[in-house]
Amino acid sequence: MTNISVEDITGDAPQQEPRTDWKQYFSFSTDHKVIGIQYIVTAFILFLVGGIFAMIIRGELITPESDLVDRSVYNAMFTMHGTVMLFGWTFPILTGFANYFVPLMIGARDMAFPRLNAVAFWMIPIAAILLMASFFVPGGPAQAGWWSYPPVSLQNPTGNLINGEVIWLLAVAISGVSSIMGAINFVTTIVKMRAPGMTFFRTPIFVWNVFSAQIIQLFGLPVLTAGAVMLLLDLTVGTSFFDPTKGGDPVLFQHFFWFYSHPAVYVIILPVFGVFSEIFPVFARKPLFGYKIVAISSLLIAGVSGIVWVHHLYVSGTPGWMRLFFMLTTMFVSVPTGIKVFAWTATIWGGKLRFDTPMLFAFGALILFVFAGITGITLSSVPIDVHVNNTYYVVGHFHYVLYGTVTMGMFAAIYFWFPKMTGRMYYEGLGKLHFWLAFIGTNLNFFPMHPLGLQGMLRRVSSYAPEYEFWNIIASIGGFLLGVSTLPFILNMIGSWIHGEQAPKNPWRAIGLEWLVASPPPVENFEEIPVVVSEPYGYGKSEPLVAEH
Amino acid sequence: MKIRNILILSAIAILLAAVSLWIGQWTYSWMPPQAAAESHLVDKLFSFLITLGAFIFLGVTGTLIYSAIFHRAEQYDTSDGPPIEGNITLEIVWTAIPVLLVFWIATYSYQIYEQMGIQGPMEAMHIHIPIGMRSASAAPINGDAGIVSASPTSSIVSTDATSNVIAFEDIEVNAKQWAWVFRYPEKGITSTELHLPVNHRIRLAMQSEDVLHGFYIPAFRVKQDIIPNRNIDFEFTPIRIGKYELTDSEFSGTYFATMRANVVVESPEDYKKWLAEAANRKPCTANNQAASEYAQESKELIKGWVTVAPAQAPVVNYSN
Ligand code: HEM
Ligand SMILES: [Cu+2]
Ligand SMILES: [Cu+2]
């Protein structure tokens, strides 16, 4: 019985008790749902770790002088902050959601390679522990920024073979291998394991986006890994790929690095676009506007993202023709992205909107994303980038993406699917409080970075000229507010996982295969594999999603 | 569409355009003083992009917020909205318009880029004519030639498309962890302060002794990485007398934040005077913040780790 209509859910009795066996989350489970939650919880813990580093950064920057931590500690802080936030928070949490929901959404019982899936997950805590251990080696952790550009990253003041930079490279490599395993698994699962009747154009947008993102991983990660291995060799056995004193070329590393790391931002943002595309139709009660073109845009973004990386090298001694070519390609990314933004806006327009916490977060994140998009266009223009490159303008831009859009989007996803994953409802009041603290905090923290950057304040500085103080104080206040905003979230998650109201199968009256199974779903997901008979997002059309059996 | 709707939409568009134009004008005040010919060009381009961006931002978020206010579901209304799945015309329009905008923005950026004549390194290596690009010379350079030829350190080398006389001022820049040294080759003067004659095209030959550094003067809107073992040529034209700041823009290690220098733009007469005075000074060791911090016990609350030692504090004729 699948016709999602109002009557449908009234008869929805609470399902089975949520599994009480918490030990499974500490085991080598091969269930994609357990692995999904393992990823999500691990990622959130690392988000808090990265957040503590961010608080120290903002604490140092609240005054112009370097007075809180030593300069070497400051450099370690932003290096670790960036690294943990990207490799510890955004990638793992997105992999977590993809793990949990891709099989459910396409009507599969598990991922294609469950054991590989578990191995890939367990590499993340290993990489994280390694990274944290680097605080205790002589010379401290890596201090060359998350780009780790040589020659700075090759300077090894302690002379030890085991040093922060070596450990950093190993941790990044482990996380990279884990992602490659994940990518193979996701692509295979999505191509091979869709339920009967689920053609590509009946697949939910979240799945389209995960697919596009994982394709990027497949072509990009080997390049980054190669670059990292070459850097490691330079650092440990004295090869000279990037070392200019021995005839190496430091700029070559930048190409290796950004060839992957630019597309990586689309690996991060695409699944969030997927989350938006799932949430807006549900809370506007309308079909996703322009479903097909939105789906294709994801692939287009993935494709174009492979040929834009040189926009990070505009001032690195790049010849004019390259600057101009990559300016044009970069600007073109805004076309498929714009299509999506317009499609979401049209989905919301004229709907019957309801602002539960998931919608609040997604809606707020969309507004912040549009802002980030505007500053992104200015950055793609060579003459402007020449001025603001490596300044706080860039830091402001990418935090509107990484906090404002990705992190807020992930919170939207957590609230949206929390009932499905735990079988419990979260507390709406705490959720709304979390939203408002996060939305205000994001703007207070990251907006001031734009005027600072335009005025010429550089990133990665532990002290700065006194005329930049005003906006830095505002930013720090916003930063601390963001720190505080996680408290109601943690309270909410722990409290409602233990005491929350039982969640029905489909609390949002949403259309999708994952909402046809119990909350939380049984181990095998579907008693019988469903046969899909229509496009997703059929809100207002009262047509069944799957065939009666 | 009803006439009324068209009128309302046009009114909104005009209002948005007016607000965006106003924001675009406002952008000039967000920037440092316009101290180089390049800064006028960059600021003009930025203003244009923000005007366009503001229009799009206000249009999209305005629509969203309007919906959020006026398209709410009633409390007990559980029905669905209209099942509109798309609209081909609309979708084509909102694909075509961004494509056109991209071409527009890219072309305009390209024109500005050409006018700035920011040279990629090596491209203009020791060729004393601007290659194909119109330089962002300080306009107009009038009757300056007399001064130029009187000054032993400058030479008239070329004329650009608009036939302005461009006087090149060649200066060597040396970057190291963590200090800047400027060398005026003709007189063999070294300095930790960068002095520049106003309204002259400056040409720098930049080198780094150790890691990547970045040459950045916010008031000039110019920036260029300096790559060890490579000669990087770089050009710009200061047009406003005053004192500015040069900073290192590419992260260069522990004392990165201390790697700053004063930039003094002065009239050609003052500049000549300064050169003459500096030439008479005996070289001595300049103050260097990184070196003195390194020598001292760190004063911060949390102490740090072993770090790369700063290079020798520079020995120069002139330091501040
Ligand atoms: C409370 C929230 C946050 C605050 C206050 C914050 C603050 C900052 C600041 C001030 C910097 C610049 C450091 C410097 O250049 O000296 C920075 C860098 C960075 N942040 Fe955040 N951030 C936050 C959250 C995030 C999140 C959620 C992400 C990613 C998902 C992220 C990713 C990064 C990255 C990649 C860098 C660049 C590091 C580098 O330059 O090597 N941040 N952050
Ligand atoms: Cu990029
Ligand atoms: Cu430097």
XYZ file of C-alpha atoms in Angstrom, chain A residues 70-83 131 134-158 163-169 235 460-462, chain B residues 177-178 250-256 303-309:
67
model
C 52.315 30.929 20.270
C 52.485 31.511 16.529
C 53.459 27.901 15.890
C 50.406 26.767 17.854
C 48.171 29.116 15.873
C 49.485 27.662 12.636
C 48.817 24.155 13.911
C 45.313 25.239 14.913
C 44.187 26.426 11.500
C 45.924 23.520 9.816
C 44.166 21.004 12.043
C 40.893 22.934 11.970
C 40.753 22.832 8.182
C 41.902 19.233 7.989
C 46.045 13.044 13.391
C 50.607 14.216 16.039
C 50.095 16.734 18.857
C 52.449 14.636 20.944
C 55.403 14.222 18.592
C 58.387 16.574 18.880
C 57.770 19.648 16.782
C 54.005 19.280 17.114
C 51.397 18.654 14.422
C 51.500 19.834 10.813
C 51.578 23.627 10.552
C 51.557 24.219 6.808
C 47.812 24.714 6.347
C 45.439 22.172 4.887
C 46.947 22.811 1.420
C 50.315 21.814 2.781
C 52.186 23.647 0.030
C 55.884 22.884 -0.311
C 58.471 24.209 0.430
C 56.952 25.227 3.789
C 55.565 21.740 4.300
C 58.995 20.270 3.566
C 60.766 22.350 6.176
C 61.236 20.048 9.099
C 62.755 22.031 11.970
C 63.141 19.069 14.354
C 56.975 14.541 12.526
C 53.623 16.242 12.337
C 53.726 16.675 8.574
C 54.518 12.999 7.907
C 51.666 11.926 10.164
C 49.375 14.442 8.502
C 50.196 13.033 5.076
C 59.910 14.755 3.049
C 46.534 32.443 8.246
C 47.858 35.391 10.230
C 48.134 35.156 13.993
C 61.653 34.003 5.963
C 60.617 36.598 7.210
C 51.354 33.283 0.644
C 51.674 31.419 3.908
C 55.373 31.166 4.612
C 55.705 29.533 8.011
C 55.774 30.463 11.673
C 56.288 34.226 11.544
C 54.276 34.735 8.363
C 53.939 28.048 24.384
C 54.799 26.572 21.049
C 57.014 24.084 19.269
C 60.437 24.206 17.680
C 60.298 26.271 14.535
C 62.334 27.111 11.481
C 64.848 29.795 12.437
